[in-house]
PDB file of C-alpha atoms and ligand atoms in Angstrom:
ATOM      1  CA  UNK A   1     103.284  47.882  -3.317  1.00 92.00           C
ATOM      2  CA  UNK A   2     100.465  49.454  -3.878  1.00 96.00           C
ATOM      3  CA  UNK A   3     100.155  52.679  -1.211  1.00 98.00           C
ATOM      4  CA  UNK A   4      97.114  53.393  -0.005  1.00 98.00           C
ATOM      5  CA  UNK A   5      94.988  55.956  -0.468  1.00 98.00           C
ATOM      6  CA  UNK A   6      93.636  58.444   1.298  1.00 98.00           C
ATOM      7  CA  UNK A   7      91.405  61.137   1.427  1.00 98.00           C
ATOM      8  CA  UNK A   8      89.614  63.975   3.456  1.00 98.00           C
ATOM      9  CA  UNK A   9      85.755  64.276   2.504  1.00 98.00           C
ATOM     10  CA  UNK A  10      83.624  66.750   4.220  1.00 98.00           C
ATOM     11  CA  UNK A  11      81.475  70.102   4.445  1.00 97.00           C
ATOM     12  CA  UNK A  12      82.374  74.005   3.632  1.00 96.00           C
ATOM     13  CA  UNK A  13      85.222  74.423   6.758  1.00 97.00           C
ATOM     14  CA  UNK A  14      85.263  71.405   8.143  1.00 98.00           C
ATOM     15  CA  UNK A  15      89.282  71.543   8.023  1.00 98.00           C
ATOM     16  CA  UNK A  16      90.532  69.345   5.148  1.00 98.00           C
ATOM     17  CA  UNK A  17      93.116  71.027   3.922  1.00 97.00           C
ATOM     18  CA  UNK A  18      94.670  72.188   7.934  1.00 98.00           C
ATOM     19  CA  UNK A  19      94.356  68.102   8.170  1.00 98.00           C
ATOM     20  CA  UNK A  20      95.555  67.206   4.825  1.00 98.00           C
ATOM     21  CA  UNK A  21      98.196  68.964   5.455  1.00 98.00           C
ATOM     22  CA  UNK A  22      98.836  67.447   8.621  1.00 98.00           C
ATOM     23  CA  UNK A  23      99.215  64.241   8.006  1.00 98.00           C
ATOM     24  CA  UNK A  24     101.525  64.865   5.614  1.00 98.00           C
ATOM     25  CA  UNK A  25     103.853  66.441   7.674  1.00 98.00           C
ATOM     26  CA  UNK A  26     103.092  63.603  10.358  1.00 98.00           C
ATOM     27  CA  UNK A  27     104.392  60.394   7.458  1.00 98.00           C
ATOM     28  CA  UNK A  28     106.588  61.932   5.807  1.00 98.00           C
ATOM     29  CA  UNK A  29     108.539  62.504   9.295  1.00 98.00           C
ATOM     30  CA  UNK A  30     107.864  59.132   9.841  1.00 97.00           C
ATOM     31  CA  UNK A  31     109.279  57.627   6.274  1.00 97.00           C
ATOM     32  CA  UNK A  32     106.810  56.977   3.982  1.00 98.00           C
ATOM     33  CA  UNK A  33     107.049  58.678   0.185  1.00 98.00           C
ATOM     34  CA  UNK A  34     103.696  60.336   0.678  1.00 98.00           C
ATOM     35  CA  UNK A  35     101.861  62.936  -2.343  1.00 98.00           C
ATOM     36  CA  UNK A  36      99.507  64.938  -1.839  1.00 98.00           C
ATOM     37  CA  UNK A  37      96.056  66.357  -4.157  1.00 97.00           C
ATOM     38  CA  UNK A  38      93.148  68.153  -4.379  1.00 96.00           C
ATOM     39  CA  UNK A  39      90.226  68.426  -6.268  1.00 97.00           C
ATOM     40  CA  UNK A  40      89.057  69.601  -8.151  1.00 97.00           C
ATOM     41  CA  UNK A  41      92.798  70.021  -9.792  1.00 97.00           C
ATOM     42  CA  UNK A  42      96.381  68.447  -9.548  1.00 95.00           C
ATOM     43  CA  UNK A  43      97.237  68.602 -13.120  1.00 97.00           C
ATOM     44  CA  UNK A  44      96.952  71.354 -15.864  1.00 97.00           C
ATOM     45  CA  UNK A  45      93.881  70.257 -16.668  1.00 98.00           C
ATOM     46  CA  UNK A  46      92.817  69.914 -13.707  1.00 97.00           C
ATOM     47  CA  UNK A  47      93.398  72.675 -12.644  1.00 96.00           C
ATOM     48  CA  UNK A  48      91.950  75.098 -15.681  1.00 96.00           C
ATOM     49  CA  UNK A  49      88.603  72.761 -15.492  1.00 97.00           C
ATOM     50  CA  UNK A  50      89.119  74.455 -11.356  1.00 96.00           C
ATOM     51  CA  UNK A  51      88.599  78.230 -12.485  1.00 94.00           C
ATOM     52  CA  UNK A  52      85.359  77.556 -14.275  1.00 94.00           C
ATOM     53  CA  UNK A  53      84.354  75.741 -11.631  1.00 94.00           C
ATOM     54  CA  UNK A  54      85.452  77.593  -8.536  1.00 88.00           C
ATOM     55  CA  UNK A  55      85.791  81.162 -10.321  1.00 81.00           C
ATOM     56  CA  UNK A  56      83.135  81.475 -13.159  1.00 80.00           C
ATOM     57  CA  UNK A  57      85.936  81.925 -15.923  1.00 83.00           C
ATOM     58  CA  UNK A  58      83.939  80.625 -18.644  1.00 82.00           C
ATOM     59  CA  UNK A  59      81.408  83.284 -18.144  1.00 85.00           C
ATOM     60  CA  UNK A  60      77.885  81.678 -18.322  1.00 90.00           C
ATOM     61  CA  UNK A  61      76.664  80.259 -15.537  1.00 90.00           C
ATOM     62  CA  UNK A  62      77.195  76.083 -15.317  1.00 93.00           C
ATOM     63  CA  UNK A  63      74.106  73.741 -16.104  1.00 93.00           C
ATOM     64  CA  UNK A  64      73.971  70.892 -13.773  1.00 94.00           C
ATOM     65  CA  UNK A  65      75.237  68.867 -15.876  1.00 96.00           C
ATOM     66  CA  UNK A  66      78.274  70.070 -17.063  1.00 96.00           C
ATOM     67  CA  UNK A  67      79.495  70.990 -13.391  1.00 96.00           C
ATOM     68  CA  UNK A  68      78.853  67.339 -13.023  1.00 97.00           C
ATOM     69  CA  UNK A  69      80.842  66.399 -15.729  1.00 98.00           C
ATOM     70  CA  UNK A  70      83.367  68.444 -15.597  1.00 98.00           C
ATOM     71  CA  UNK A  71      84.258  67.717 -11.980  1.00 98.00           C
ATOM     72  CA  UNK A  72      84.150  64.179 -13.362  1.00 98.00           C
ATOM     73  CA  UNK A  73      86.934  65.342 -16.465  1.00 98.00           C
ATOM     74  CA  UNK A  74      89.197  66.191 -14.157  1.00 98.00           C
ATOM     75  CA  UNK A  75      89.540  63.285 -12.056  1.00 98.00           C
ATOM     76  CA  UNK A  76      89.504  61.499 -14.661  1.00 98.00           C
ATOM     77  CA  UNK A  77      92.774  63.413 -15.543  1.00 98.00           C
ATOM     78  CA  UNK A  78      94.455  63.759 -12.348  1.00 98.00           C
ATOM     79  CA  UNK A  79      93.533  59.316 -11.391  1.00 98.00           C
ATOM     80  CA  UNK A  80      95.908  58.919 -14.622  1.00 98.00           C
ATOM     81  CA  UNK A  81      98.510  60.826 -14.493  1.00 98.00           C
ATOM     82  CA  UNK A  82      99.050  61.397 -10.608  1.00 98.00           C
ATOM     83  CA  UNK A  83      97.003  58.681  -8.247  1.00 98.00           C
ATOM     84  CA  UNK A  84      97.346  55.290 -10.241  1.00 97.00           C
ATOM     85  CA  UNK A  85     101.309  56.169 -10.840  1.00 97.00           C
ATOM     86  CA  UNK A  86     102.379  57.412  -7.652  1.00 98.00           C
ATOM     87  CA  UNK A  87     100.424  54.631  -6.132  1.00 98.00           C
ATOM     88  CA  UNK A  88     101.256  51.410  -8.145  1.00 97.00           C
ATOM     89  CA  UNK A  89     104.872  52.807  -7.199  1.00 98.00           C
ATOM     90  CA  UNK A  90     104.539  52.488  -4.216  1.00 98.00           C
ATOM     91  CA  UNK A  91     103.847  55.705  -2.880  1.00 98.00           C
ATOM     92  CA  UNK A  92     101.138  56.573  -0.218  1.00 98.00           C
ATOM     93  CA  UNK A  93      98.137  59.398  -1.867  1.00 98.00           C
ATOM     94  CA  UNK A  94      96.619  61.682   0.554  1.00 98.00           C
ATOM     95  CA  UNK A  95      93.914  62.839  -0.771  1.00 98.00           C
ATOM     96  CA  UNK A  96      91.315  67.245  -0.203  1.00 98.00           C
ATOM     97  CA  UNK A  97      88.592  65.416  -1.654  1.00 98.00           C
ATOM     98  CA  UNK A  98      87.405  63.171  -4.014  1.00 98.00           C
ATOM     99  CA  UNK A  99      84.749  61.758  -5.678  1.00 98.00           C
ATOM    100  CA  UNK A 100      82.949  60.895  -2.701  1.00 98.00           C
ATOM    101  CA  UNK A 101      82.600  65.272  -2.920  1.00 98.00           C
ATOM    102  CA  UNK A 102      80.686  64.134  -6.026  1.00 98.00           C
ATOM    103  CA  UNK A 103      78.098  62.572  -4.990  1.00 98.00           C
ATOM    104  CA  UNK A 104      77.519  64.733  -1.803  1.00 98.00           C
ATOM    105  CA  UNK A 105      78.195  67.568  -3.960  1.00 98.00           C
ATOM    106  CA  UNK A 106      76.279  67.033  -6.800  1.00 97.00           C
ATOM    107  CA  UNK A 107      74.661  63.145  -5.979  1.00 98.00           C
ATOM    108  CA  UNK A 108      72.353  64.746  -2.593  1.00 98.00           C
ATOM    109  CA  UNK A 109      73.635  69.498  -2.914  1.00 97.00           C
ATOM    110  CA  UNK A 110      71.691  69.219  -7.180  1.00 96.00           C
ATOM    111  CA  UNK A 111      69.565  66.227  -6.280  1.00 96.00           C
ATOM    112  CA  UNK A 112      70.946  64.061  -8.773  1.00 97.00           C
ATOM    113  CA  UNK A 113      70.530  60.226  -8.797  1.00 96.00           C
ATOM    114  CA  UNK A 114      72.488  58.929  -6.884  1.00 94.00           C
ATOM    115  CA  UNK A 115      73.189  55.867  -8.171  1.00 95.00           C
ATOM    116  CA  UNK A 116      73.904  57.965 -11.728  1.00 96.00           C
ATOM    117  CA  UNK A 117      76.328  60.152  -9.681  1.00 96.00           C
ATOM    118  CA  UNK A 118      78.558  56.709  -8.650  1.00 96.00           C
ATOM    119  CA  UNK A 119      78.730  55.498 -12.958  1.00 97.00           C
ATOM    120  CA  UNK A 120      79.448  58.374 -13.346  1.00 97.00           C
ATOM    121  CA  UNK A 121      82.729  58.261 -10.389  1.00 97.00           C
ATOM    122  CA  UNK A 122      83.123  54.746 -11.287  1.00 97.00           C
ATOM    123  CA  UNK A 123      83.863  55.731 -15.449  1.00 97.00           C
ATOM    124  CA  UNK A 124      86.146  58.985 -13.746  1.00 98.00           C
ATOM    125  CA  UNK A 125      88.393  57.148 -11.883  1.00 96.00           C
ATOM    126  CA  UNK A 126      89.014  52.882 -13.148  1.00 87.00           C
ATOM    127  CA  UNK A 127      89.846  50.807  -9.638  1.00 87.00           C
ATOM    128  CA  UNK A 128      91.479  53.767  -7.653  1.00 96.00           C
ATOM    129  CA  UNK A 129      89.051  53.416  -5.175  1.00 97.00           C
ATOM    130  CA  UNK A 130      90.361  55.591  -1.672  1.00 98.00           C
ATOM    131  CA  UNK A 131      91.117  52.035   0.968  1.00 98.00           C
ATOM    132  CA  UNK A 132      90.453  55.045   3.924  1.00 98.00           C
ATOM    133  CA  UNK A 133      87.906  57.796   3.761  1.00 98.00           C
ATOM    134  CA  UNK A 134      88.085  60.194   6.627  1.00 99.00           C
ATOM    135  CA  UNK A 135      85.115  61.904   6.656  1.00 98.00           C
ATOM    136  CA  UNK A 136      85.818  65.059   8.870  1.00 98.00           C
ATOM    137  CA  UNK A 137      82.042  65.936   9.877  1.00 98.00           C
ATOM    138  CA  UNK A 138      81.138  69.788  11.003  1.00 98.00           C
ATOM    139  CA  UNK A 139      78.240  71.921  11.337  1.00 98.00           C
ATOM    140  CA  UNK A 140      76.975  74.004   8.914  1.00 98.00           C
ATOM    141  CA  UNK A 141      77.304  77.409  10.723  1.00 97.00           C
ATOM    142  CA  UNK A 142      80.023  76.723  12.683  1.00 98.00           C
ATOM    143  CA  UNK A 143      82.548  75.030   8.860  1.00 97.00           C
ATOM    144  CA  UNK A 144      81.064  79.093   7.222  1.00 96.00           C
ATOM    145  CA  UNK A 145      82.011  80.729  10.759  1.00 97.00           C
ATOM    146  CA  UNK A 146      85.088  78.759  10.092  1.00 97.00           C
ATOM    147  CA  UNK A 147      85.390  80.042   6.075  1.00 96.00           C
ATOM    148  CA  UNK A 148      83.532  83.605   7.490  1.00 95.00           C
ATOM    149  CA  UNK A 149      86.976  84.591   9.128  1.00 95.00           C
ATOM    150  CA  UNK A 150      89.875  82.866   6.782  1.00 94.00           C
ATOM    151  CA  UNK A 151      87.334  85.385   3.650  1.00 93.00           C
ATOM    152  CA  UNK A 152      88.371  88.686   6.465  1.00 93.00           C
ATOM    153  CA  UNK A 153      91.455  87.806   6.790  1.00 94.00           C
ATOM    154  CA  UNK A 154      92.919  87.173   4.002  1.00 93.00           C
ATOM    155  CA  UNK A 155      90.468  89.410   2.403  1.00 90.00           C
ATOM    156  CA  UNK A 156      89.684  86.721  -0.124  1.00 90.00           C
ATOM    157  CA  UNK A 157      85.893  86.096  -2.132  1.00 88.00           C
ATOM    158  CA  UNK A 158      82.849  83.430  -1.844  1.00 90.00           C
ATOM    159  CA  UNK A 159      83.612  81.353  -4.623  1.00 88.00           C
ATOM    160  CA  UNK A 160      80.654  79.609  -6.787  1.00 90.00           C
ATOM    161  CA  UNK A 161      79.325  77.047  -4.554  1.00 92.00           C
ATOM    162  CA  UNK A 162      80.625  78.478  -1.319  1.00 92.00           C
ATOM    163  CA  UNK A 163      78.255  81.149  -2.240  1.00 92.00           C
ATOM    164  CA  UNK A 164      75.178  78.684  -2.478  1.00 94.00           C
ATOM    165  CA  UNK A 165      71.903  78.838   0.150  1.00 95.00           C
ATOM    166  CA  UNK A 166      72.336  77.322   3.591  1.00 96.00           C
ATOM    167  CA  UNK A 167      69.802  74.508   2.766  1.00 97.00           C
ATOM    168  CA  UNK A 168      72.185  72.836   0.005  1.00 97.00           C
ATOM    169  CA  UNK A 169      74.480  72.782   2.222  1.00 98.00           C
ATOM    170  CA  UNK A 170      72.804  71.235   5.039  1.00 98.00           C
ATOM    171  CA  UNK A 171      71.769  68.240   1.869  1.00 98.00           C
ATOM    172  CA  UNK A 172      75.801  67.729   0.636  1.00 98.00           C
ATOM    173  CA  UNK A 173      76.455  67.133   5.165  1.00 98.00           C
ATOM    174  CA  UNK A 174      73.294  65.049   5.399  1.00 98.00           C
ATOM    175  CA  UNK A 175      74.663  63.326   1.779  1.00 98.00           C
ATOM    176  CA  UNK A 176      77.947  62.199   3.625  1.00 98.00           C
ATOM    177  CA  UNK A 177      76.874  61.262   6.166  1.00 98.00           C
ATOM    178  CA  UNK A 178      74.186  58.294   4.511  1.00 98.00           C
ATOM    179  CA  UNK A 179      77.431  57.159   1.869  1.00 98.00           C
ATOM    180  CA  UNK A 180      79.489  56.468   5.521  1.00 98.00           C
ATOM    181  CA  UNK A 181      76.595  53.868   6.502  1.00 98.00           C
ATOM    182  CA  UNK A 182      77.098  53.148   2.981  1.00 98.00           C
ATOM    183  CA  UNK A 183      80.617  51.729   3.048  1.00 98.00           C
ATOM    184  CA  UNK A 184      81.486  51.666   6.807  1.00 98.00           C
ATOM    185  CA  UNK A 185      84.522  49.686   5.912  1.00 98.00           C
ATOM    186  CA  UNK A 186      86.430  52.265   3.940  1.00 98.00           C
ATOM    187  CA  UNK A 187      84.550  56.143   5.686  1.00 98.00           C
ATOM    188  CA  UNK A 188      85.482  56.976   9.250  1.00 98.00           C
ATOM    189  CA  UNK A 189      83.317  60.019  10.371  1.00 98.00           C
ATOM    190  CA  UNK A 190      85.712  62.840  12.452  1.00 98.00           C
ATOM    191  CA  UNK A 191      83.736  65.459  14.448  1.00 98.00           C
ATOM    192  CA  UNK A 192      85.209  68.532  13.318  1.00 98.00           C
ATOM    193  CA  UNK A 193      84.076  70.723  14.986  1.00 98.00           C
ATOM    194  CA  UNK A 194      86.701  69.807  17.975  1.00 98.00           C
ATOM    195  CA  UNK A 195      90.112  71.999  18.172  1.00 98.00           C
ATOM    196  CA  UNK A 196      92.731  71.723  15.170  1.00 98.00           C
ATOM    197  CA  UNK A 197      95.052  69.026  17.560  1.00 98.00           C
ATOM    198  CA  UNK A 198      92.458  66.834  18.894  1.00 98.00           C
ATOM    199  CA  UNK A 199      90.957  66.025  15.803  1.00 98.00           C
ATOM    200  CA  UNK A 200      94.651  65.178  14.221  1.00 98.00           C
ATOM    201  CA  UNK A 201      95.802  62.834  16.849  1.00 98.00           C
ATOM    202  CA  UNK A 202      91.751  61.121  15.512  1.00 98.00           C
ATOM    203  CA  UNK A 203      93.699  60.637  11.903  1.00 98.00           C
ATOM    204  CA  UNK A 204      96.663  59.906  13.281  1.00 98.00           C
ATOM    205  CA  UNK A 205      94.842  56.467  15.198  1.00 98.00           C
ATOM    206  CA  UNK A 206      93.258  55.418  11.892  1.00 98.00           C
ATOM    207  CA  UNK A 207      96.181  56.267   9.250  1.00 98.00           C
ATOM    208  CA  UNK A 208      98.631  53.639  11.693  1.00 98.00           C
ATOM    209  CA  UNK A 209      95.779  51.292  11.791  1.00 98.00           C
ATOM    210  CA  UNK A 210      95.803  51.030   8.409  1.00 98.00           C
ATOM    211  CA  UNK A 211      99.018  51.128   7.502  1.00 96.00           C
ATOM    212  CA  UNK A 212      99.884  48.670   9.800  1.00 90.00           C
TER     213      UNK A 212
HETATM  214  N1  Z5A B 301      82.939  69.841  -5.310  1.00 77.06           N
HETATM  215  C1  Z5A B 301      82.115  69.588  -6.098  1.00 77.06           C
HETATM  216  O1  Z5A B 301      80.670  70.442  -6.109  1.00 77.06           O
HETATM  217  N2  Z5A B 301      82.350  68.119  -6.478  1.00 77.06           N
HETATM  218  C2  Z5A B 301      83.030  67.258  -6.571  1.00 77.06           C
HETATM  219  O2  Z5A B 301      82.992  66.748  -6.726  1.00 77.06           O
HETATM  220  C3  Z5A B 301      84.587  68.163  -6.547  1.00 77.06           C
HETATM  221  C4  Z5A B 301      84.449  69.345  -4.845  1.00 77.06           C
HETATM  222  C5  Z5A B 301      86.105  67.310  -5.864  1.00 77.06           C
HETATM  223  C6  Z5A B 301      86.033  72.607  -4.002  1.00 77.06           C
HETATM  224  O3  Z5A B 301      86.597  74.317  -3.018  1.00 77.06           O
HETATM  225  C7  Z5A B 301      84.549  73.216  -4.276  1.00 77.06           C
HETATM  226  O4  Z5A B 301      84.356  72.342  -5.251  1.00 77.06           O
HETATM  227  C8  Z5A B 301      84.051  73.137  -2.797  1.00 77.06           C
HETATM  228  C9  Z5A B 301      82.858  71.559  -3.492  1.00 77.06           C
HETATM  229  C10 Z5A B 301      83.134  71.724  -4.653  1.00 77.06           C
HETATM  230  N3  Z5A B 301      82.570  73.033  -2.435  1.00 77.06           N
HETATM  231  N4  Z5A B 301      83.128  74.974  -2.603  1.00 77.06           N
HETATM  232  N5  Z5A B 301      82.420  75.418  -1.562  1.00 77.06           N
HETATM  233  P1  Z5A B 301      88.456  74.131  -2.727  1.00 77.06           P
HETATM  234  O5  Z5A B 301      88.514  73.584  -2.768  1.00 77.06           O
HETATM  235  O6  Z5A B 301      88.395  75.462  -2.356  1.00 77.06           O
HETATM  236  O7  Z5A B 301      87.350  74.104  -0.993  1.00 77.06           O
HETATM  237  P2  Z5A B 301      87.164  73.193   0.191  1.00 77.06           P
HETATM  238  O8  Z5A B 301      87.365  72.014  -0.300  1.00 77.06           O
HETATM  239  O9  Z5A B 301      85.361  73.411  -0.595  1.00 77.06           O
HETATM  240  O10 Z5A B 301      87.968  73.271   1.134  1.00 77.06           O
HETATM  241  P3  Z5A B 301      87.977  74.427   2.100  1.00 77.06           P
HETATM  242  O11 Z5A B 301      86.042  74.711   2.750  1.00 77.06           O
HETATM  243  O12 Z5A B 301      88.064  76.078   1.849  1.00 77.06           O
HETATM  244  O13 Z5A B 301      88.235  74.690   3.968  1.00 77.06           O
HETATM  245  P4  Z5A B 301      88.214  73.508   4.071  1.00 77.06           P
HETATM  246  O14 Z5A B 301      89.337  72.658   3.789  1.00 77.06           O
HETATM  247  O15 Z5A B 301      87.818  72.236   4.860  1.00 77.06           O
HETATM  248  O16 Z5A B 301      88.763  73.735   5.926  1.00 77.06           O
HETATM  249  P5  Z5A B 301      90.896  74.564   6.019  1.00 77.06           P
HETATM  250  O17 Z5A B 301      91.303  75.357   4.692  1.00 77.06           O
HETATM  251  O18 Z5A B 301      91.922  73.684   6.730  1.00 77.06           O
HETATM  252  O19 Z5A B 301      90.731  75.564   7.364  1.00 77.06           O
HETATM  253  C11 Z5A B 301      89.764  76.339   6.749  1.00 77.06           C
HETATM  254  C12 Z5A B 301      89.947  77.456   8.080  1.00 77.06           C
HETATM  255  O20 Z5A B 301      89.206  77.061   9.167  1.00 77.06           O
HETATM  256  C13 Z5A B 301      90.924  77.719   8.231  1.00 77.06           C
HETATM  257  O21 Z5A B 301      91.001  79.371   8.621  1.00 77.06           O
HETATM  258  C14 Z5A B 301      91.394  77.159   9.530  1.00 77.06           C
HETATM  259  O22 Z5A B 301      92.652  77.719  10.306  1.00 77.06           O
HETATM  260  C15 Z5A B 301      90.404  76.702  10.321  1.00 77.06           C
HETATM  261  N6  Z5A B 301      90.170  75.875  10.813  1.00 77.06           N
HETATM  262  C16 Z5A B 301      90.272  74.143  10.410  1.00 77.06           C
HETATM  263  N7  Z5A B 301      90.327  73.231  11.196  1.00 77.06           N
HETATM  264  C17 Z5A B 301      89.952  73.964  12.589  1.00 77.06           C
HETATM  265  C18 Z5A B 301      89.790  73.959  13.742  1.00 77.06           C
HETATM  266  N8  Z5A B 301      89.449  72.444  13.944  1.00 77.06           N
HETATM  267  N9  Z5A B 301      89.233  74.325  14.642  1.00 77.06           N
HETATM  268  C19 Z5A B 301      88.791  76.273  13.987  1.00 77.06           C
HETATM  269  N10 Z5A B 301      89.034  77.220  13.439  1.00 77.06           N
HETATM  270  C20 Z5A B 301      89.909  75.418  12.229  1.00 77.06           C
END
């Protein structure tokens, strides 16, 4: 039987990676075989694209159109080389960001027509549509407080998209909530401003219902 495809989405600092890893651990403890992936990246080609997108590796400003296509290219590679083979072999797949990120960041954030983003996503992902999307929703200011603490603790630097102005990130958050309204059967909006353990419990409830 084909595995289930679960994606984590949300603005900066909403706790996607923390919760995706906690979910992975819980599923494995329950005996599931699970593949964890993240975007952009997850394949050698995708990781090379990630360096360009996140850290300006190419050394020149990236135009908006190129940005969209690079995210889609990384995704096309991840879907065909990693996600679809795992799902078809019956594994569950947990992915930290997926196609909705492009609709939210490039569509709503960069003001590209959303329908155009959806068409590009469709081309990139083939039939790898998520069964469940957990939208970790958090106020932009709280997400950035968390990132500021993390950067200070790890001496890391702000990446290209984190450096965008506040209005951009507010648009992205609104975009995500709009997508959740559009596809209520697939999306579950989780208030990620709460304690990590409380968020984890709610997510576990959604996933248990999906897996029966
Ligand atoms: N992007 C795009 O524009 N278009 C696309 O199509 C795709 C992506 C796929 C990828 O960045 C960037 O690419 C991203 C969108 C864009 N933009 N940026 N910037 P990334 O992969 O490097 O990182 P991210 O996906 O943006 O994740 P993040 O924002 O860095 O964090 P997060 O995964 O949501 O949160 P976290 O790492 O789990 O937690 C952050 C910190 O908060 C950490 O110290 C935690 O311990 C803490 N935390 C987490 N949860 C809590 C709670 N509940 N309470 C308190 N503290 C918490």
